Amino acid sequence: MGRTALVSGASRGIGLAIARALGGAGARVALLARSADALKAAAKEIGGGAIDVVCDVSDENAVNEAVARVREIFGEVPDIIVNNAGNFRPAAVEVTSAATFRESIAVNLIGPFLLVRAFLPRMAGRGSGHVVTIGSMADRHAYAQNGAYAAAKFGLHGMHEVMRTELRGSGVRTTLVSPGAVDTGIWDNIEPDGRGRYPSKNAMLLPEDVAQAVLFAVSQPPRVNVDELRLAHS
Ligand code: NJP
């Protein structure tokens, strides 16, 4: 497994679980998100030289500054990037505001693009690295109320597939991890138990389940590319 990793959206939920799992496996982790206090506490808890990087992934300048900081502190681009930061604001297309739609694309699609674009040239140049994309069951299936999210996650899935094609044989590996519903704070304002359309919270996957999938993918020997993992609840 790589020695250094950057995890976006690591202040809570799935990203925090991934950061903990990678840190627990011996990687030095850069935890990136907007919530400074939560990041600082998580980096301290994980230890092993973990760093907190405050950054809004929808802000190109902020991403460029974060990338430069990580590269300076690590002395290199990370061995592993986990593009996990995301948001989910379900609404029918006809009632989705343009601002909500734009925000979904900015956070769920352009943010991951900015991070990989910043790190990939060096990864490809040195012939090693691993880009993990956290997609969704909704990155290929149409669910009602999911227009803005699906537009972003279908796009992310597409970009990931293109990267896989471009990077095959380069030494840089790519893995798409697409979970079903996971019990995190993303559901806090959606009330999954009250709406009937979503699985109840106690039927959902746990953040640690997704983290184990990521750990599996990045722990394989260099000859193995785990192209994709889809995690459904049983
Ligand atoms: O979400 P949540 P999850 N810039 O809300 C960060 C996908 N997924 O862990 O900035 C930077 O607990 C935010 O940090 P902060 C989902 O689409 C989930 O459930 O401090 N960071 C926090 O750390 C997403 O891609 C489910 O607010 C930003 C994190 O992102 C990933 O899993 C199902 C940011 C969100 O934590 C993690 O989701 C599925 C920004 N602009 C896919 N905006 C599920 N939970 O059911 C947000 O199929 N963050």
XYZ file of N, CA and C and ligand atoms in Angstrom:
751
model
N 0.836 -1.192 0.000
C 0.000 0.000 0.000
C 0.880 1.256 0.000
N 0.339 2.350 -0.502
C 1.108 3.596 -0.529
C 1.446 4.097 0.866
N 2.442 4.948 0.925
C 2.872 5.465 2.226
C 2.161 6.745 2.604
N 1.660 7.467 1.596
C 0.947 8.710 1.887
C -0.386 8.707 1.139
N -1.374 9.354 1.751
C -2.708 9.370 1.140
C -3.381 10.696 1.412
N -4.142 11.180 0.451
C -5.005 12.342 0.659
C -6.445 11.862 0.555
N -7.246 12.202 1.562
C -8.665 11.823 1.561
C -9.492 13.095 1.614
N -10.313 13.331 0.603
C -11.192 14.511 0.647
C -12.486 14.139 1.365
N -13.082 15.151 1.989
C -14.294 14.891 2.770
C -14.005 14.036 3.982
N -12.858 14.317 4.621
C -12.405 13.452 5.724
C -12.806 13.981 7.096
N -13.657 15.015 7.148
C -14.023 15.548 8.467
C -15.070 14.697 9.170
N -15.770 13.858 8.429
C -16.798 13.002 9.047
C -17.192 11.910 8.049
N -18.101 11.048 8.472
C -18.716 10.075 7.574
C -17.727 9.102 6.945
N -17.965 8.818 5.674
C -17.173 7.804 4.959
C -15.708 8.235 4.857
N -15.467 9.506 4.572
C -14.089 9.985 4.417
C -13.283 9.835 5.694
N -13.911 10.130 6.819
C -13.212 9.968 8.099
C -12.891 8.492 8.332
N -13.837 7.621 8.024
C -13.587 6.171 8.198
C -12.443 5.714 7.284
N -12.404 6.252 6.061
C -11.318 5.876 5.132
C -9.976 6.392 5.671
N -9.967 7.629 6.146
C -8.720 8.192 6.691
C -8.231 7.359 7.872
N -9.168 6.970 8.720
C -8.778 6.133 9.878
C -8.216 4.793 9.414
N -8.869 4.194 8.426
C -8.415 2.869 7.952
C -7.034 2.969 7.314
N -6.819 4.004 6.501
C -5.509 4.147 5.844
C -4.434 4.482 6.878
N -4.778 5.367 7.811
C -3.830 5.695 8.876
C -3.505 4.459 9.705
N -4.540 3.672 10.001
C -4.343 2.443 10.788
C -3.471 1.433 10.067
N -3.477 1.499 8.735
C -2.651 0.570 7.945
C -1.245 1.130 7.716
N -0.969 2.287 8.317
C 0.404 2.797 8.277
C 0.654 3.957 7.340
N -0.398 4.423 6.656
C -0.179 5.554 5.732
C -0.185 6.881 6.498
N 0.596 7.823 6.008
C 0.497 9.197 6.490
C -0.630 9.854 5.701
N -1.607 10.410 6.414
C -2.833 10.847 5.742
C -2.991 12.366 5.793
N -3.380 12.953 4.671
C -3.817 14.352 4.618
C -5.335 14.337 4.579
N -5.953 14.951 5.596
C -7.411 14.973 5.682
C -7.895 16.323 5.187
N -8.715 16.314 4.157
C -9.148 17.559 3.507
C -10.664 17.708 3.608
N -11.106 18.889 4.016
C -12.540 19.252 4.040
C -12.608 20.717 4.459
N -13.838 21.217 4.721
C -13.963 22.627 5.116
C -13.957 22.840 6.624
N -14.334 21.812 7.409
C -14.517 21.989 8.862
C -13.190 21.876 9.607
N -12.601 23.041 9.910
C -11.241 23.066 10.466
C -11.130 22.290 11.776
N -12.050 22.515 12.710
C -11.919 21.883 14.031
C -12.035 20.360 13.938
N -13.002 19.905 13.151
C -13.197 18.452 13.011
C -11.976 17.801 12.362
N -11.415 18.487 11.386
C -10.227 17.936 10.703
C -9.036 17.848 11.653
N -8.855 18.922 12.418
C -7.716 18.959 13.344
C -7.838 17.815 14.353
N -9.050 17.636 14.890
C -9.261 16.573 15.884
C -9.024 15.202 15.255
N -9.493 15.030 14.021
C -9.341 13.720 13.363
C -7.873 13.435 13.057
N -7.155 14.454 12.602
C -5.730 14.254 12.292
C -4.965 13.890 13.561
N -5.330 14.540 14.656
C -4.657 14.246 15.937
C -4.941 12.805 16.363
N -6.204 12.420 16.233
C -6.595 11.056 16.629
C -5.873 10.006 15.773
N -5.778 10.260 14.483
C -5.167 9.279 13.566
C -3.655 9.216 13.767
N -3.042 10.372 14.001
C -1.600 10.412 14.284
C -0.754 9.984 13.092
N 0.463 9.554 13.364
C 1.343 9.096 12.287
C 1.690 10.196 11.300
N 1.695 11.457 11.796
C 2.031 12.568 10.905
C 0.851 13.046 10.071
N -0.366 12.605 10.419
C -1.551 13.047 9.652
C -1.668 14.568 9.700
N -2.116 15.157 8.612
C -2.285 16.613 8.565
C -3.712 16.970 8.171
N -4.144 18.132 8.670
C -5.475 18.630 8.327
C -5.319 19.722 7.275
N -6.135 19.655 6.251
C -6.045 20.606 5.139
C -7.436 21.183 4.904
N -7.609 22.431 5.322
C -8.924 23.065 5.168
C -9.065 23.536 3.723
N -10.118 23.073 3.066
C -10.274 23.384 1.643
C -11.706 23.102 1.198
N -12.249 24.040 0.429
C -13.538 23.823 -0.227
C -13.232 23.310 -1.638
N -13.606 22.069 -1.934
C -13.197 21.491 -3.223
C -13.884 22.142 -4.417
N -14.905 22.954 -4.141
C -15.565 23.635 -5.267
C -14.867 24.956 -5.614
N -13.822 25.304 -4.852
C -13.095 26.560 -5.053
C -11.713 26.234 -5.649
N -11.556 26.546 -6.922
C -10.327 26.140 -7.627
C -9.057 26.688 -6.967
N -9.113 27.954 -6.523
C -7.926 28.524 -5.878
C -7.611 27.798 -4.582
N -8.661 27.495 -3.826
C -8.458 26.775 -2.554
C -7.870 25.389 -2.815
N -8.319 24.730 -3.853
C -7.774 23.401 -4.184
C -6.299 23.527 -4.554
N -5.972 24.533 -5.360
C -4.564 24.707 -5.755
C -3.674 24.965 -4.540
N -4.170 25.787 -3.603
C -3.394 26.050 -2.379
C -3.241 24.779 -1.549
N -4.317 24.015 -1.442
C -4.278 22.773 -0.648
C -3.300 21.769 -1.258
N -3.345 21.672 -2.572
C -2.455 20.746 -3.283
C -0.990 21.123 -3.030
N -0.714 22.421 -3.123
C 0.667 22.885 -2.912
C 1.108 22.591 -1.484
N 0.205 22.789 -0.543
C 0.563 22.560 0.871
C 0.864 21.082 1.131
N -0.006 20.220 0.588
C 0.201 18.773 0.788
C 1.524 18.348 0.164
N 1.769 18.836 -1.026
C 2.998 18.454 -1.718
C 4.230 18.931 -0.953
N 4.134 20.124 -0.374
C 5.271 20.660 0.379
C 5.501 19.853 1.659
N 4.429 19.560 2.378
C 4.594 18.850 3.659
C 5.009 17.400 3.420
N 4.393 16.755 2.439
C 4.741 15.352 2.154
C 6.059 15.243 1.371
N 6.454 16.339 0.719
C 7.673 16.302 -0.093
C 7.463 15.616 -1.435
N 6.245 15.275 -1.756
C 5.893 14.550 -2.990
C 4.374 14.599 -3.122
N 3.856 14.223 -4.266
C 2.397 14.073 -4.345
C 2.034 12.777 -3.622
N 0.833 12.673 -3.084
C 0.476 11.472 -2.311
C 0.501 10.212 -3.182
N 0.736 9.079 -2.528
C 0.668 7.801 -3.246
C -0.779 7.445 -3.587
N -1.688 7.883 -2.725
C -3.110 7.530 -2.894
C -3.943 8.813 -2.779
N -4.866 9.002 -3.697
C -5.870 10.072 -3.552
C -7.227 9.392 -3.448
N -7.999 9.772 -2.447
C -9.375 9.268 -2.358
C -10.311 10.457 -2.538
N -10.967 10.514 -3.672
C -11.931 11.572 -3.961
C -13.278 11.160 -3.382
N -13.529 11.648 -2.165
C -14.725 11.231 -1.431
C -15.671 12.386 -1.114
N -15.160 13.623 -1.022
C -16.022 14.745 -0.619
C -17.235 14.815 -1.541
N -18.392 15.015 -0.952
C -19.588 15.098 -1.782
C -20.766 15.623 -1.000
N -21.801 16.011 -1.714
C -23.055 16.369 -1.043
C -24.237 15.759 -1.801
N -25.370 15.750 -1.152
C -26.552 15.050 -1.675
C -27.780 15.841 -1.258
N -28.420 16.505 -2.224
C -29.614 17.306 -1.914
C -30.737 16.830 -2.826
N -31.393 15.726 -2.454
C -32.398 15.156 -3.354
C -33.609 16.073 -3.563
N -34.017 16.177 -4.806
C -35.212 16.951 -5.159
C -35.566 16.601 -6.596
N -36.845 16.651 -6.911
C -37.265 16.427 -8.294
C -36.647 17.510 -9.186
N -36.392 17.140 -10.428
C -35.705 18.070 -11.327
C -36.432 19.409 -11.409
N -37.787 19.361 -11.510
C -38.490 20.631 -11.759
C -38.457 21.578 -10.559
N -38.086 21.067 -9.378
C -38.008 21.977 -8.218
C -36.564 22.178 -7.747
N -35.605 21.649 -8.513
C -34.192 21.862 -8.159
C -33.763 23.232 -8.662
N -33.218 24.045 -7.755
C -32.777 25.379 -8.194
C -31.486 25.244 -8.997
N -31.241 26.243 -9.827
C -29.993 26.240 -10.607
C -28.793 26.272 -9.666
N -28.944 26.974 -8.536
C -27.820 27.063 -7.585
C -27.516 25.690 -6.983
N -28.552 24.942 -6.641
C -28.346 23.599 -6.078
C -27.709 22.678 -7.111
N -28.176 22.791 -8.348
C -27.627 21.952 -9.421
C -26.150 22.263 -9.627
N -25.851 23.562 -9.682
C -24.446 23.971 -9.871
C -23.576 23.502 -8.718
N -24.100 23.603 -7.501
C -23.310 23.200 -6.331
C -23.011 21.699 -6.376
N -24.005 20.922 -6.799
C -23.786 19.473 -6.901
C -22.673 19.159 -7.899
N -22.727 19.816 -9.035
C -21.688 19.582 -10.055
C -20.326 20.073 -9.536
N -20.325 21.216 -8.863
C -19.055 21.792 -8.388
C -18.394 20.899 -7.347
N -19.189 20.397 -6.403
C -18.608 19.616 -5.294
C -18.362 18.167 -5.709
N -19.354 17.555 -6.357
C -19.278 16.109 -6.619
C -18.499 15.749 -7.882
N -18.337 16.708 -8.773
C -17.690 16.393 -10.054
C -16.454 17.260 -10.325
N -16.606 18.582 -10.244
C -15.453 19.437 -10.573
C -14.391 19.334 -9.474
N -14.818 19.215 -8.216
C -13.846 19.066 -7.126
C -12.921 17.872 -7.351
N -13.456 16.673 -7.570
C -12.575 15.527 -7.867
C -11.700 15.756 -9.101
N -12.269 16.393 -10.125
C -11.474 16.684 -11.327
C -10.277 17.568 -10.971
N -10.514 18.614 -10.168
C -9.420 19.533 -9.823
C -8.316 18.799 -9.064
N -8.703 17.922 -8.166
C -7.684 17.207 -7.378
C -6.881 16.242 -8.244
N -7.551 15.475 -9.089
C -6.775 14.531 -9.913
C -5.924 15.283 -10.935
N -6.470 16.357 -11.465
C -5.685 17.104 -12.446
C -4.403 17.643 -11.819
N -4.501 18.034 -10.547
C -3.311 18.577 -9.866
C -2.264 17.503 -9.591
N -2.698 16.288 -9.297
C -1.748 15.255 -8.853
C -1.343 14.269 -9.943
N -2.203 14.086 -10.951
C -1.935 13.016 -11.925
C -0.650 13.167 -12.735
N -0.311 14.387 -13.192
C 0.897 14.466 -14.021
C 2.128 13.901 -13.308
N 2.272 14.235 -12.025
C 3.437 13.741 -11.281
C 3.315 12.225 -11.031
N 2.110 11.772 -10.710
C 1.922 10.325 -10.510
C 2.304 9.561 -11.780
N 1.788 10.048 -12.920
C 2.081 9.363 -14.189
C 3.567 9.457 -14.496
N 4.164 10.618 -14.190
C 5.590 10.816 -14.464
C 6.474 9.864 -13.671
N 6.114 9.626 -12.426
C 6.951 8.735 -11.606
C 6.516 7.272 -11.755
N 5.352 7.051 -12.393
C 4.898 5.691 -12.668
C 4.289 4.975 -11.474
N 3.721 5.731 -10.525
C 3.022 5.083 -9.408
C 1.999 6.026 -8.800
N 0.964 5.425 -8.272
C -0.097 6.192 -7.616
C -1.401 5.420 -7.709
N -2.370 5.877 -6.929
C -3.674 5.190 -6.935
C -4.759 6.244 -6.726
N -5.669 6.327 -7.661
C -6.794 7.261 -7.545
C -8.044 6.455 -7.229
N -8.614 6.714 -6.057
C -9.855 6.044 -5.666
C -10.985 7.061 -5.745
N -12.016 6.717 -6.457
C -13.186 7.584 -6.595
C -14.348 6.963 -5.836
N -14.951 7.759 -4.954
C -16.164 7.270 -4.279
C -17.356 7.717 -5.120
N -17.926 6.763 -5.811
C -19.095 7.039 -6.640
C -20.361 6.792 -5.840
N -21.257 6.049 -6.431
C -22.540 5.780 -5.777
C -23.283 4.764 -6.633
N -24.246 4.076 -6.020
C -25.175 3.288 -6.847
C -25.837 4.216 -7.865
N -25.963 5.491 -7.467
C -26.602 6.483 -8.340
C -25.646 7.023 -9.400
N -24.452 6.385 -9.542
C -23.565 6.846 -10.627
C -23.877 6.121 -11.930
N -24.905 5.260 -11.902
C -25.293 4.541 -13.132
C -26.764 4.176 -13.171
N -27.459 4.306 -12.042
C -28.893 3.994 -12.013
C -29.686 5.272 -11.781
N -30.837 5.348 -12.418
C -31.691 6.519 -12.243
C -32.618 6.302 -11.056
N -32.514 7.171 -10.081
C -33.454 7.188 -8.960
C -34.215 8.501 -9.021
N -35.512 8.449 -8.707
C -36.294 9.693 -8.665
C -35.682 10.636 -7.641
N -35.871 11.917 -7.819
C -35.383 12.978 -6.912
C -33.865 13.142 -6.946
N -33.212 12.585 -7.952
C -31.743 12.538 -7.930
C -31.106 13.292 -9.088
N -31.825 14.215 -9.714
C -31.304 14.825 -10.939
C -29.921 15.448 -10.783
N -29.763 16.341 -9.796
C -28.485 17.048 -9.636
C -27.383 16.079 -9.208
N -27.733 15.171 -8.311
C -26.736 14.213 -7.799
C -26.339 13.241 -8.908
N -27.329 12.709 -9.627
C -27.023 11.754 -10.700
C -26.216 12.417 -11.807
N -26.546 13.657 -12.133
C -25.783 14.357 -13.176
C -24.314 14.400 -12.797
N -24.055 14.671 -11.508
C -22.661 14.745 -11.044
C -22.033 13.352 -10.948
N -22.743 12.407 -10.364
C -22.131 11.084 -10.128
C -22.019 10.257 -11.415
N -22.985 10.372 -12.330
C -22.799 9.734 -13.645
C -21.556 10.338 -14.313
N -21.411 11.646 -14.189
C -20.245 12.317 -14.772
C -18.954 11.856 -14.130
N -18.983 11.691 -12.814
C -17.791 11.249 -12.091
C -17.413 9.829 -12.515
N -18.422 8.981 -12.628
C -18.207 7.616 -13.112
C -17.560 7.671 -14.500
N -18.095 8.534 -15.348
C -17.548 8.653 -16.711
C -16.104 9.121 -16.695
N -15.817 10.144 -15.884
C -14.438 10.645 -15.827
C -13.510 9.561 -15.294
N -14.000 8.823 -14.304
C -13.170 7.762 -13.728
C -12.837 6.700 -14.783
N -13.854 6.312 -15.576
C -13.624 5.286 -16.616
C -12.598 5.776 -17.641
N -12.680 7.048 -17.979
C -11.721 7.605 -18.940
C -10.315 7.582 -18.338
N -10.205 7.970 -17.055
C -8.872 7.930 -16.407
C -8.313 6.519 -16.424
N -9.165 5.552 -16.154
C -8.690 4.162 -16.145
C -8.101 3.796 -17.510
N -8.818 4.203 -18.551
C -8.346 3.911 -19.908
C -7.030 4.634 -20.190
N -6.974 5.888 -19.798
C -5.762 6.675 -20.075
C -4.559 6.180 -19.281
N -4.809 5.667 -18.074
C -3.688 5.362 -17.166
C -3.270 3.900 -17.190
N -4.045 3.046 -17.846
C -3.704 1.612 -17.879
C -2.268 1.441 -18.371
N -1.475 0.715 -17.605
C -0.087 0.469 -18.004
C 0.888 1.554 -17.555
N 0.363 2.615 -16.945
C 1.239 3.736 -16.542
C 1.839 3.531 -15.158
N 1.308 2.547 -14.416
C 1.726 2.385 -13.019
C 0.781 3.098 -12.058
N -0.106 3.938 -12.596
C -1.100 4.615 -11.750
C -2.396 3.809 -11.829
N -2.865 3.395 -10.655
C -4.066 2.556 -10.636
C -5.305 3.385 -10.283
N -6.439 2.888 -10.687
C -7.701 3.602 -10.433
C -8.743 2.617 -9.927
N -9.493 3.043 -8.942
C -10.569 2.197 -8.408
C -11.804 3.047 -8.169
N -12.935 2.581 -8.647
C -14.225 3.233 -8.378
C -14.955 2.401 -7.322
N -15.275 3.026 -6.207
C -16.044 2.346 -5.155
C -17.432 2.980 -5.126
N -18.436 2.192 -5.434
C -19.800 2.715 -5.548
C -20.704 2.060 -4.514
N -20.951 2.753 -3.408
C -21.807 2.159 -2.377
C -23.283 2.482 -2.576
N -24.112 1.647 -1.970
C -25.518 2.002 -1.778
C -25.597 2.932 -0.576
N -26.761 2.998 0.055
C -26.931 3.940 1.170
C -26.039 3.561 2.352
N -25.375 4.568 2.898
C -24.453 4.392 4.023
C -24.927 5.297 5.158
N -24.916 4.783 6.362
C -25.438 5.531 7.509
C -24.449 6.615 7.942
N -24.627 7.799 7.378
C -23.792 8.959 7.743
C -24.705 10.176 7.896
N -24.092 11.283 8.275
C -24.827 12.532 8.445
C -25.410 13.087 7.154
N -25.029 12.514 6.005
C -25.577 12.998 4.734
C -27.101 12.866 4.718
N -27.601 11.923 5.549
C -29.044 11.664 5.608
C -29.747 12.526 6.656
N -28.989 13.324 7.410
C -29.579 14.010 8.569
C -30.782 14.874 8.214
N -30.734 15.523 7.076
C -31.852 16.396 6.716
C -32.824 15.735 5.742
N -32.648 14.446 5.542
C -33.482 13.758 4.547
C -34.470 12.800 5.213
N -34.212 12.480 6.488
C -35.110 11.618 7.253
C -35.414 10.313 6.521
N -34.418 9.486 6.289
C -34.655 8.264 5.517
C -35.715 7.363 6.131
N -35.816 7.365 7.451
C -36.785 6.448 8.053
C -38.221 6.925 7.854
N -38.378 8.216 7.525
C -39.729 8.730 7.438
C -40.286 8.774 6.028
N -39.475 8.432 5.014
C -39.917 8.704 3.642
C -40.245 7.472 2.829
N -39.772 6.310 3.285
C -40.148 5.083 2.594
C -39.396 4.809 1.315
N -38.767 5.816 0.728
C -38.064 5.592 -0.535
C -36.654 5.070 -0.317
N -36.111 5.338 0.850
C -34.731 4.959 1.138
C -34.732 3.835 2.173
N -33.647 3.032 2.196
C -33.575 2.015 3.245
C -33.547 2.685 4.622
N -34.055 1.991 5.636
C -33.995 2.572 6.974
C -32.534 2.633 7.407
N -32.244 3.518 8.342
C -30.854 3.718 8.776
C -30.216 2.408 9.226
N -30.996 1.584 9.941
C -30.350 0.368 10.461
C -30.141 -0.706 9.389
N -30.666 -0.476 8.179
C -30.385 -1.410 7.069
C -29.214 -0.924 6.218
N -28.772 0.297 6.466
C -27.722 0.880 5.620
C -26.352 0.269 5.910
N -25.450 0.443 4.945
C -24.043 0.110 5.166
C -23.473 1.065 6.215
N -22.315 0.693 6.764
C -21.610 1.576 7.686
C -20.424 2.215 6.948
N -20.011 3.404 7.387
C -18.840 4.035 6.756
C -17.624 3.101 6.741
N -17.480 2.306 7.783
C -16.329 1.394 7.879
C -16.384 0.324 6.779
N -17.571 -0.018 6.298
C -17.677 -1.004 5.204
C -17.044 -0.433 3.930
N -17.308 0.834 3.680
C -16.729 1.474 2.496
C -15.218 1.623 2.684
N -14.820 1.958 3.905
C -13.381 2.118 4.181
C -12.641 0.792 3.949
N -13.257 -0.316 4.328
C -12.607 -1.623 4.113
C -12.461 -1.921 2.625
N -13.436 -1.500 1.833
C -13.346 -1.702 0.377
C -12.188 -0.896 -0.197
N -12.035 0.329 0.275
C -10.925 1.172 -0.192
C -9.597 0.542 0.214
N -9.525 0.101 1.462
C -8.287 -0.505 1.958
C -7.927 -1.745 1.136
N -8.932 -2.553 0.807
C -8.694 -3.734 -0.023
C -8.084 -3.325 -1.364
N -8.704 -2.329 -1.991
C -8.254 -1.922 -3.338
C -6.810 -1.422 -3.314
N -6.476 -0.614 -2.314
C -5.138 0.006 -2.324
C -4.066 -0.908 -1.737
N -4.488 -2.060 -1.184
C -3.520 -2.981 -0.581
C -3.094 -4.103 -1.533
N -3.641 -4.110 -2.731
C -3.298 -5.188 -3.670
C -1.897 -4.994 -4.234
N -1.247 -6.082 -4.635
C 0.074 -5.926 -5.246
C -0.033 -5.146 -6.563
N 1.068 -4.514 -6.993
C 1.021 -3.610 -8.157
C 0.441 -4.247 -9.418
N 0.515 -5.579 -9.546
C -0.018 -6.194 -10.778
C -1.546 -6.188 -10.816
N -2.177 -5.890 -9.679
C -3.649 -5.968 -9.606
C -4.254 -4.571 -9.614
N -5.155 -4.309 -10.561
C -5.968 -3.081 -10.513
C -7.400 -3.479 -10.156
N -7.834 -3.073 -9.011
C -9.239 -3.315 -8.646
C -10.045 -2.239 -9.359
N -10.627 -2.610 -10.491
C -11.297 -1.608 -11.333
C -12.464 -0.955 -10.604
N -13.237 -1.810 -9.927
C -14.489 -1.288 -9.400
C -15.013 -2.185 -8.294
N -15.577 -1.582 -7.269
C -16.262 -2.337 -6.216
C -17.625 -1.701 -6.006
N -18.664 -2.508 -6.039
C -20.016 -2.010 -5.769
C -20.494 -2.652 -4.479
N -20.923 -1.844 -3.560
C -21.345 -2.344 -2.251
C -22.833 -2.061 -2.066
N -23.612 -3.136 -1.982
C -25.045 -2.971 -1.724
C -25.328 -3.453 -0.312
N -26.400 -2.974 0.276
C -26.765 -3.552 1.583
C -27.443 -4.897 1.350
N -27.293 -5.821 2.283
C -27.778 -7.193 2.057
C -29.285 -7.279 2.278
O -21.302 12.331 3.566
P -21.127 13.298 4.824
P -20.857 10.811 3.358
N -15.373 20.898 0.044
O -22.102 14.397 4.582
C -17.118 17.032 2.828
C -20.880 9.282 -1.275
N -22.008 8.403 -1.009
O -19.703 10.467 4.187
O -16.479 20.322 4.214
C -14.713 20.027 0.801
O -21.170 12.554 6.105
C -17.668 17.213 4.218
O -16.829 18.032 5.003
P -17.070 19.585 5.366
C -21.245 10.750 -1.246
O -21.828 11.155 -2.458
C -22.618 8.420 0.192
O -22.070 9.973 3.439
O -16.272 19.731 6.616
N -15.306 19.023 1.461
C -17.606 15.812 4.767
O -16.317 15.519 5.252
C -19.894 11.375 -1.011
O -19.195 11.494 -2.226
C -23.705 7.579 0.397
O -18.536 19.786 5.503
C -16.646 18.939 1.376
C -17.890 14.974 3.545
O -17.601 15.768 2.389
C -19.193 10.344 -0.125
O -19.913 9.137 -0.269
C -24.152 6.753 -0.620
C -17.404 19.816 0.607
C -19.348 14.569 3.482
O -19.638 13.844 4.619
C -19.147 10.722 1.339
O -20.471 10.874 1.816
C -23.511 6.776 -1.832
C -16.711 20.839 -0.068
N -17.363 21.750 -0.811
C -22.425 7.597 -2.032
N -18.706 19.471 0.707
C -24.455 7.566 1.680
N -23.937 8.169 2.760
O -25.542 6.992 1.723
C -18.750 18.407 1.510
O -23.966 5.984 -2.818
N -17.515 18.084 1.921
